[in-house]
Each structure stands twice: as structure tokens, then as C-alpha cells.
């Protein structure tokens, strides 16, 4: 992707590109809600016949489950722990988000999946798609899938803040409103429990590895070792330790090549400049600017947000939805 984005033609297009305020319009595709500006029906449809490769490694998750963190782990392994190489290109380009329309929209700029088509193997690819929307060829070719899940209470809090800061997502009226939507699954990427269970039920397949955010917090090295083995790489202990340091919350937050804020700031700057030029401040959606993507990175922040009643209701709901599955979380 880096090569394609780095091509002269794309550079030329990016220079000409005038960012526009994205209207937040939601659409439903096969039972799942998406914001139209980023996840187009045409792309979701194209992915139904998109060709995977057996050597692909997919990082799949529900939003805010620790995707970026796992992307960095997978990318570091795929690059043999060469941190110097990793730090030359942002994670966003090393592990592209296949169903998303590029940040760098423009009429001639290819969709992300078309850019992925041109990447050399082994490709590392991110997706938030629920199982029934992930390209079927991924399963047919038995490409590797590393799935990360997080306890849904912290995921809900993280997703709430993300909605307050992301230009393409509708700003929630209040925490209580968002909590209700999350609970009922009426949000981008749909019901989290269906997402989880689809991949959880595949966890014994040799091409699927299911990891949990809380385990990464508890012992990142053990998870890096599991993922390394799953990806069929052999790395020395020193290299593994280097990856663990590189992927700590503090390192990823201060590294512009792993912190998604650096890309967001670039888009925002373009929008601000355009708004000034056109003297049109409606180009910039009012969003929380002070919240970092790398917000807290902790287990248990839900305790600062859930009321006692919300917690009781949510516990009963989780129990009902995950009953008999064997899937459980540390909170
Ligand atoms: P918080 O909002 O709770 O801080 P995703 O990448 O799926 O959108 O998930 C984002 C969440 O993962 C955010 O959670 C973010 O801080 C956390 N995260 C990202 N990198 C992390 C890391 N290296 N260590 C711990 N948490 C991390």
C-alpha cells in the first residue's frame, strides 16, 4: 500500500485533493449499520467476491477491542521485528483497513481493497467486519485470522469516546444514549456479541487465533509469542522483547508511526486550512480534539462510567448473550 500510495500518480492526486466535510449518513448493509462516508455499500459488495491469498494475515476485531495494538504486534512479527523498518511507515499503511474508504478520498484514488490487491505477500490486513461480511474467500483460502476481543464494558466506554472524536461517526447525545445503542447493537459494526461469537466458534480452526485484550495487558510477551508461533515465524527472545517494548502503550502513544492521532491531525489540518480558505467553518465537524486515540489503554475504566443500574442490566445481558459459549472476560 505504501508503494501504491507513494506512486507519483497518487502523490499527484493527494496534492489536488480538497477535503470536504463528510456528512454523517448511516446505512444498513446485510443487517449491519455503517457510516456511508467510510464504508460504502459498493465496497462491502465488492468484498463478497474479493480474492484472498492463503498467506494473508487478517487482524479482525470489533471496534475498540485493541485492533491497533494487535495490528502493531502482527506487523512487527511479519517484519521480523525490524523496528527501524516499522518506524518508517504508519501502521495504517502497513496493515490497511480493507473495508474502509481511504482517508485520502478523491475520485481517482483507489479503494483500500484495490490497494491491498497490489500489495506483495505476505499481506497483513485489518478488518472490523462481522463474520458474514468478511470476504468468503478468506475462509476458503484459509488465510490466517488473529481475532482480538475485549471485555464489552471497556469496549463500550472506548467506543463512546471514539464517537465523540471521530469525524465520520455520529456524536452521541450523551453517555446514557450511547450505552443504550451499544447494548442493542444499533451502532457501526452491529451487535458486538454476534461479532464475538462468530469468531469464537471458529477458535479451534488451525487458521484462527483468538486473543483477548485483557491477556495482552496481563502478559504481552506471552501473547506476542503465541501470535509469532501462529504466524509460523521463529524470532529470538531479544527480538520478541523488542516487539513487546515497541508495542507498550507508552511507546505506541509517543510514536507517530503507531499512534493514529498523527493521521487524524493531518486530515484535520487539511480541513481547517480548507475551511479558512473558503471561510466556511461548517467544513469542520465540531468534535472533541483533546482526546487521544491512545486514550487510557486500561482494563476497568468502565467503572468510572457505568451506573450501578447500567452495570446490573449489562451483566444480565452479557450472561444471556454469551450463555453456553464458554466465552468470558476479565473486567
Ligand atoms: P481506550 O479508549 O480504552 O484507551 P482499537 O484499536 O480497536 O480502536 O482500540 C483502541 C483501544 O485500544 C483504546 O482503548 C486504546 O487506548 C487501546 N490501545 C491501543 N494500543 C494499546 C496498547 N499498546 N496498550 C494498551 N491499550 C492500547
Short mmCIF file of C-alpha atoms and ligand atoms in Angstrom, two decimals:
data_model
loop_
_atom_site.label_atom_id
_atom_site.label_comp_id
_atom_site.label_asym_id
_atom_site.label_seq_id
_atom_site.Cartn_x
_atom_site.Cartn_y
_atom_site.Cartn_z
CA UNK A 1 0.00 0.00 0.00
CA UNK A 2 2.85 2.25 0.91
CA UNK A 3 4.28 1.63 -2.55
CA UNK A 4 0.98 2.35 -4.22
CA UNK A 5 0.31 5.43 -2.12
CA UNK A 6 3.84 6.50 -2.76
CA UNK A 7 3.42 6.28 -6.54
CA UNK A 8 3.72 9.51 -8.47
CA UNK A 9 0.11 9.37 -9.65
CA UNK A 10 -1.26 9.01 -6.14
CA UNK A 11 1.01 11.77 -4.83
CA UNK A 12 -0.30 13.99 -7.57
CA UNK A 13 -3.90 13.14 -6.66
CA UNK A 14 -3.31 13.76 -2.98
CA UNK A 15 -1.92 17.20 -3.74
CA UNK A 16 -5.00 18.10 -5.76
CA UNK A 17 -7.39 16.61 -3.25
CA UNK A 18 -9.64 19.08 -1.49
CA UNK A 19 -11.05 17.58 1.69
CA UNK A 20 -14.76 18.01 2.21
CA UNK A 21 -16.78 17.76 5.35
CA UNK A 22 -18.20 14.28 5.47
CA UNK A 23 -21.88 14.19 6.08
CA UNK A 24 -22.65 11.53 8.64
CA UNK A 25 -25.24 9.35 6.99
CA UNK A 26 -25.72 5.83 8.25
CA UNK A 27 -26.73 2.93 6.02
CA UNK A 28 -27.52 -0.68 6.69
CA UNK A 29 -25.81 -3.50 4.82
CA UNK A 30 -26.98 -7.07 5.45
CA UNK A 31 -28.23 -6.22 8.92
CA UNK A 32 -25.22 -4.11 10.00
CA UNK A 33 -25.09 -0.31 10.34
CA UNK A 34 -22.23 1.69 8.77
CA UNK A 35 -21.44 5.38 8.16
CA UNK A 36 -21.71 5.91 4.42
CA UNK A 37 -18.69 8.22 4.22
CA UNK A 38 -16.28 5.48 5.20
CA UNK A 39 -17.93 2.14 4.48
CA UNK A 40 -19.64 2.20 1.12
CA UNK A 41 -22.18 -0.40 0.00
CA UNK A 42 -20.21 -0.77 -3.26
CA UNK A 43 -17.08 -1.73 -1.29
CA UNK A 44 -18.93 -4.12 1.00
CA UNK A 45 -20.41 -5.74 -2.06
CA UNK A 46 -17.06 -5.94 -3.87
CA UNK A 47 -15.59 -7.71 -0.84
CA UNK A 48 -18.07 -10.55 -1.32
CA UNK A 49 -16.04 -11.70 -4.32
CA UNK A 50 -12.65 -10.29 -3.28
CA UNK A 51 -9.75 -12.73 -3.64
CA UNK A 52 -7.73 -13.56 -0.55
CA UNK A 53 -4.37 -15.34 -0.52
CA UNK A 54 -3.51 -18.29 1.74
CA UNK A 55 -0.51 -16.37 3.12
CA UNK A 56 -2.61 -13.32 4.18
CA UNK A 57 -2.82 -12.49 7.88
CA UNK A 58 -6.01 -10.74 8.95
CA UNK A 59 -6.32 -8.79 12.19
CA UNK A 60 -10.03 -8.92 12.90
CA UNK A 61 -11.97 -7.37 15.78
CA UNK A 62 -14.94 -5.34 16.86
CA UNK A 63 -14.10 -1.63 17.04
CA UNK A 64 -12.14 -0.56 20.14
CA UNK A 65 -11.16 -4.07 21.14
CA UNK A 66 -7.43 -3.40 20.79
CA UNK A 67 -7.14 -3.68 17.00
CA UNK A 68 -4.38 -1.10 16.56
CA UNK A 69 -2.39 -2.78 19.29
CA UNK A 70 -2.68 -6.21 17.68
CA UNK A 71 -2.03 -4.72 14.23
CA UNK A 72 1.30 -3.46 15.53
CA UNK A 73 2.15 -6.85 17.05
CA UNK A 74 1.28 -8.70 13.82
CA UNK A 75 3.09 -6.17 11.64
CA UNK A 76 6.17 -6.30 13.86
CA UNK A 77 6.25 -10.10 13.59
CA UNK A 78 5.66 -10.05 9.84
CA UNK A 79 8.66 -7.71 9.57
CA UNK A 80 10.85 -9.98 11.66
CA UNK A 81 10.93 -7.44 14.49
CA UNK A 82 12.77 -4.87 12.36
CA UNK A 83 11.67 -1.81 14.34
CA UNK A 84 13.62 0.61 12.20
CA UNK A 85 11.66 -0.55 9.17
CA UNK A 86 8.35 -0.38 11.04
CA UNK A 87 9.01 3.17 12.14
CA UNK A 88 9.31 4.35 8.55
CA UNK A 89 5.64 3.73 7.72
CA UNK A 90 2.47 4.25 9.72
CA UNK A 91 0.57 1.15 10.91
CA UNK A 92 -2.39 2.41 8.86
CA UNK A 93 -0.41 1.68 5.68
CA UNK A 94 1.32 -1.47 6.91
CA UNK A 95 -1.95 -3.12 7.95
CA UNK A 96 -4.63 -1.46 5.81
CA UNK A 97 -8.28 -1.40 6.81
CA UNK A 98 -9.76 -3.37 3.95
CA UNK A 99 -13.42 -2.30 4.09
CA UNK A 100 -12.71 1.38 4.69
CA UNK A 101 -12.60 4.02 2.04
CA UNK A 102 -9.19 5.62 2.24
CA UNK A 103 -8.73 8.68 4.45
CA UNK A 104 -7.31 10.21 1.33
CA UNK A 105 -10.52 10.26 -0.66
CA UNK A 106 -10.64 11.58 -4.14
CA UNK A 107 -12.43 10.46 -7.24
CA UNK A 108 -9.41 8.70 -8.75
CA UNK A 109 -7.91 7.30 -5.58
CA UNK A 110 -8.46 3.54 -5.41
CA UNK A 111 -10.44 1.97 -2.62
CA UNK A 112 -8.32 0.37 0.10
CA UNK A 113 -9.13 -3.17 -1.05
CA UNK A 114 -7.85 -2.29 -4.53
CA UNK A 115 -4.64 -1.03 -3.00
CA UNK A 116 -4.40 -4.25 -0.95
CA UNK A 117 -4.74 -6.19 -4.22
CA UNK A 118 -1.45 -4.70 -5.33
CA UNK A 119 0.44 -5.41 -2.11
CA UNK A 120 3.13 -8.08 -2.07
CA UNK A 121 2.63 -11.22 0.02
CA UNK A 122 2.59 -11.87 2.89
CA UNK A 123 -0.02 -9.14 3.42
CA UNK A 124 -1.22 -8.00 6.84
CA UNK A 125 -4.78 -6.66 6.70
CA UNK A 126 -7.21 -5.17 9.24
CA UNK A 127 -10.97 -5.71 9.30
CA UNK A 128 -13.83 -4.95 11.66
CA UNK A 129 -16.29 -6.91 9.56
CA UNK A 130 -18.60 -9.37 11.26
CA UNK A 131 -18.15 -12.94 10.06
CA UNK A 132 -20.93 -12.89 7.50
CA UNK A 133 -19.40 -9.85 5.78
CA UNK A 134 -15.72 -10.80 5.81
CA UNK A 135 -14.77 -11.84 2.25
CA UNK A 136 -15.75 -15.53 2.00
CA UNK A 137 -12.50 -16.23 0.16
CA UNK A 138 -10.61 -15.55 3.41
CA UNK A 139 -12.24 -18.69 4.83
CA UNK A 140 -11.98 -20.64 1.60
CA UNK A 141 -8.24 -19.95 1.21
CA UNK A 142 -7.74 -20.50 4.95
CA UNK A 143 -5.88 -17.22 5.33
CA UNK A 144 -4.79 -16.62 8.92
CA UNK A 145 -7.13 -14.67 11.19
CA UNK A 146 -5.95 -13.24 14.51
CA UNK A 147 -9.05 -12.04 16.35
CA UNK A 148 -8.89 -9.77 19.38
CA UNK A 149 -11.81 -9.40 21.80
CA UNK A 150 -12.10 -7.09 24.80
CA UNK A 151 -14.46 -7.08 27.74
CA UNK A 152 -17.54 -5.33 26.34
CA UNK A 153 -17.81 -2.80 29.19
CA UNK A 154 -14.43 -1.21 28.46
CA UNK A 155 -15.08 -1.55 24.75
CA UNK A 156 -18.32 0.40 25.17
CA UNK A 157 -16.57 3.23 27.03
CA UNK A 158 -13.76 3.37 24.49
CA UNK A 159 -16.26 3.39 21.60
CA UNK A 160 -18.24 6.19 23.27
CA UNK A 161 -15.16 8.43 23.37
CA UNK A 162 -14.27 7.43 19.83
CA UNK A 163 -17.68 8.64 18.68
CA UNK A 164 -17.03 11.99 20.34
CA UNK A 165 -13.77 12.47 18.43
CA UNK A 166 -14.12 10.75 15.04
CA UNK A 167 -15.24 12.91 12.12
CA UNK A 168 -17.14 10.09 10.43
CA UNK A 169 -19.11 8.84 13.43
CA UNK A 170 -22.26 10.44 14.86
CA UNK A 171 -21.58 12.28 18.13
CA UNK A 172 -23.66 10.64 20.88
CA UNK A 173 -26.15 12.88 22.68
CA UNK A 174 -24.93 11.52 26.00
CA UNK A 175 -23.16 8.58 27.58
CA UNK A 176 -26.56 7.10 28.51
CA UNK A 177 -27.76 7.31 24.92
CA UNK A 178 -24.62 5.63 23.62
CA UNK A 179 -24.83 2.95 26.27
CA UNK A 180 -28.35 2.07 25.06
CA UNK A 181 -27.25 1.88 21.43
CA UNK A 182 -24.23 -0.26 22.26
CA UNK A 183 -26.38 -2.53 24.30
CA UNK A 184 -28.85 -3.07 21.48
CA UNK A 185 -26.19 -3.27 18.76
CA UNK A 186 -27.55 -0.27 16.85
CA UNK A 187 -24.11 1.08 16.05
CA UNK A 188 -21.39 0.84 13.43
CA UNK A 189 -20.34 -2.83 13.01
CA UNK A 190 -23.56 -4.05 14.62
CA UNK A 191 -24.12 -6.24 17.67
CA UNK A 192 -20.76 -6.90 19.33
CA UNK A 193 -21.90 -10.25 20.80
CA UNK A 194 -22.72 -11.70 17.37
CA UNK A 195 -19.35 -10.45 16.10
CA UNK A 196 -17.54 -12.12 19.01
CA UNK A 197 -19.42 -15.40 18.85
CA UNK A 198 -18.91 -15.92 15.13
CA UNK A 199 -15.10 -15.86 15.53
CA UNK A 200 -15.11 -17.51 18.96
CA UNK A 201 -16.86 -20.50 17.41
CA UNK A 202 -14.01 -20.78 14.88
CA UNK A 203 -11.28 -20.60 17.53
CA UNK A 204 -10.24 -24.25 17.13
CA UNK A 205 -9.64 -23.89 13.39
CA UNK A 206 -5.89 -24.06 12.66
CA UNK A 207 -6.01 -20.76 10.76
CA UNK A 208 -7.74 -18.84 13.57
CA UNK A 209 -6.22 -17.44 16.76
CA UNK A 210 -8.48 -15.79 19.34
CA UNK A 211 -6.80 -13.42 21.78
CA UNK A 212 -8.12 -11.12 24.47
CA UNK A 213 -7.16 -7.52 25.24
CA UNK A 214 -7.01 -8.36 28.95
CA UNK A 215 -4.45 -11.13 28.28
CA UNK A 216 -2.35 -8.67 26.29
CA UNK A 217 -2.46 -6.34 29.30
CA UNK A 218 -1.58 -9.14 31.70
CA UNK A 219 1.32 -10.61 29.72
CA UNK A 220 2.04 -9.03 26.36
CA UNK A 221 5.14 -11.15 25.82
CA UNK A 222 3.15 -14.39 26.12
CA UNK A 223 0.65 -13.11 23.53
CA UNK A 224 3.42 -11.96 21.17
CA UNK A 225 4.93 -15.45 21.43
CA UNK A 226 1.58 -17.09 20.69
CA UNK A 227 0.99 -14.88 17.66
CA UNK A 228 4.56 -15.48 16.43
CA UNK A 229 4.05 -19.23 16.58
CA UNK A 230 0.64 -18.96 14.96
CA UNK A 231 2.11 -16.92 12.09
CA UNK A 232 4.80 -19.57 11.74
CA UNK A 233 7.74 -17.26 12.46
CA UNK A 234 10.75 -18.01 14.60
CA UNK A 235 12.10 -14.99 16.45
CA UNK A 236 14.81 -14.77 19.08
CA UNK A 237 14.00 -13.76 22.63
CA UNK A 238 15.73 -10.41 22.07
CA UNK A 239 13.58 -9.70 19.04
CA UNK A 240 10.43 -10.68 20.93
CA UNK A 241 11.44 -8.37 23.80
CA UNK A 242 12.00 -5.57 21.29
CA UNK A 243 8.48 -6.08 19.91
CA UNK A 244 6.99 -6.07 23.40
CA UNK A 245 8.69 -2.72 24.20
CA UNK A 246 7.70 -1.26 20.84
CA UNK A 247 4.06 -2.27 21.47
CA UNK A 248 3.70 -0.93 25.03
CA UNK A 249 1.01 1.71 25.45
CA UNK A 250 3.61 4.39 26.21
CA UNK A 251 5.77 3.58 23.16
CA UNK A 252 2.81 3.39 20.81
CA UNK A 253 1.38 6.64 22.14
CA UNK A 254 4.57 8.61 21.64
CA UNK A 255 5.39 7.03 18.26
CA UNK A 256 3.79 8.96 15.36
CA UNK A 257 4.07 5.82 13.21
CA UNK A 258 1.83 3.81 15.56
CA UNK A 259 -0.40 6.48 17.14
CA UNK A 260 -3.42 7.10 14.87
CA UNK A 261 -3.57 10.71 16.16
CA UNK A 262 -0.82 11.66 13.75
CA UNK A 263 -3.03 10.79 10.76
CA UNK A 264 -6.13 12.36 12.29
CA UNK A 265 -4.20 15.58 12.90
CA UNK A 266 -3.09 15.65 9.30
CA UNK A 267 -6.67 15.31 8.00
CA UNK A 268 -7.88 17.90 10.48
CA UNK A 269 -5.20 20.35 9.41
CA UNK A 270 -6.27 19.93 5.80
CA UNK A 271 -9.91 20.54 6.74
CA UNK A 272 -9.03 23.58 8.85
CA UNK A 273 -6.98 25.11 6.06
CA UNK A 274 -9.79 24.50 3.60
CA UNK A 275 -12.39 25.97 5.97
CA UNK A 276 -10.27 29.10 6.37
CA UNK A 277 -9.78 29.40 2.64
CA UNK A 278 -13.47 29.08 1.93
CA UNK A 279 -14.45 31.00 5.06
CA UNK A 280 -16.77 28.12 5.82
CA UNK A 281 -16.41 26.73 9.30
CA UNK A 282 -19.14 24.14 8.68
CA UNK A 283 -16.47 22.18 6.82
CA UNK A 284 -15.16 21.08 10.17
CA UNK A 285 -17.48 18.97 12.30
CA UNK A 286 -17.22 20.04 15.94
CA UNK A 287 -15.50 17.12 17.62
CA UNK A 288 -13.52 16.56 20.78
CA UNK A 289 -9.97 17.41 19.83
CA UNK A 290 -8.22 16.82 23.09
CA UNK A 291 -8.95 13.10 23.35
CA UNK A 292 -6.18 10.92 22.05
CA UNK A 293 -6.89 7.69 20.16
CA UNK A 294 -4.43 6.21 22.66
CA UNK A 295 -6.76 7.27 25.46
CA UNK A 296 -6.12 5.11 28.55
CA UNK A 297 -5.38 1.59 27.35
CA UNK A 298 -6.56 0.09 30.64
CA UNK A 299 -8.79 -2.65 31.94
CA UNK A 300 -11.60 -1.39 34.19
CA UNK A 301 -12.21 2.18 33.02
CA UNK A 302 -15.90 1.18 32.71
CA UNK A 303 -16.10 1.57 36.50
CA UNK A 304 -15.78 5.33 36.01
CA UNK A 305 -18.74 5.42 33.63
CA UNK A 306 -21.33 2.69 34.27
CA UNK A 307 -24.02 3.45 36.85
CA UNK A 308 -24.94 0.63 39.24
CA UNK A 309 -28.18 0.06 37.32
CA UNK A 310 -26.39 0.04 33.95
CA UNK A 311 -23.87 -2.44 35.28
CA UNK A 312 -26.50 -4.83 36.60
CA UNK A 313 -28.52 -4.71 33.40
CA UNK A 314 -25.41 -5.15 31.27
CA UNK A 315 -24.18 -8.14 33.29
CA UNK A 316 -27.53 -9.88 32.83
CA UNK A 317 -27.48 -9.07 29.11
CA UNK A 318 -23.94 -10.39 28.62
CA UNK A 319 -24.80 -13.54 30.51
CA UNK A 320 -27.82 -14.12 28.30
CA UNK A 321 -25.98 -13.43 25.03
CA UNK A 322 -22.84 -15.46 25.80
CA UNK A 323 -24.60 -18.27 27.71
CA UNK A 324 -23.20 -21.71 26.94
CA UNK A 325 -20.48 -20.31 24.64
CA UNK A 326 -17.63 -20.62 27.14
CA UNK A 327 -16.58 -17.06 26.27
CA UNK A 328 -15.88 -14.98 29.38
CA UNK A 329 -13.90 -11.86 30.24
CA UNK A 330 -11.87 -10.25 32.98
CA UNK A 331 -13.28 -6.89 33.93
P1 LIG B 1 -9.09 3.12 25.38
O1 LIG B 1 -10.02 4.02 24.63
O2 LIG B 1 -9.79 2.36 26.47
O3 LIG B 1 -7.87 3.78 25.87
P2 LIG B 1 -8.92 -0.11 18.60
O4 LIG B 1 -7.54 -0.05 18.10
O5 LIG B 1 -9.59 -1.44 18.43
O6 LIG B 1 -9.75 1.02 18.11
O7 LIG B 1 -8.85 0.02 20.20
C1 LIG B 1 -8.46 1.23 20.79
C2 LIG B 1 -8.25 0.97 22.27
O8 LIG B 1 -7.07 0.18 22.45
C3 LIG B 1 -8.07 2.25 23.06
O9 LIG B 1 -8.60 1.98 24.35
C4 LIG B 1 -6.55 2.36 23.06
O10 LIG B 1 -6.02 3.18 24.07
C5 LIG B 1 -6.17 0.90 23.30
N1 LIG B 1 -4.78 0.60 22.92
C6 LIG B 1 -4.16 0.84 21.75
N2 LIG B 1 -2.87 0.48 21.82
C7 LIG B 1 -2.67 0.00 23.07
C8 LIG B 1 -1.53 -0.52 23.77
N3 LIG B 1 -0.34 -0.59 23.21
N4 LIG B 1 -1.71 -0.90 25.05
C9 LIG B 1 -2.91 -0.83 25.66
N5 LIG B 1 -4.02 -0.34 25.05
C10 LIG B 1 -3.89 0.07 23.77
#
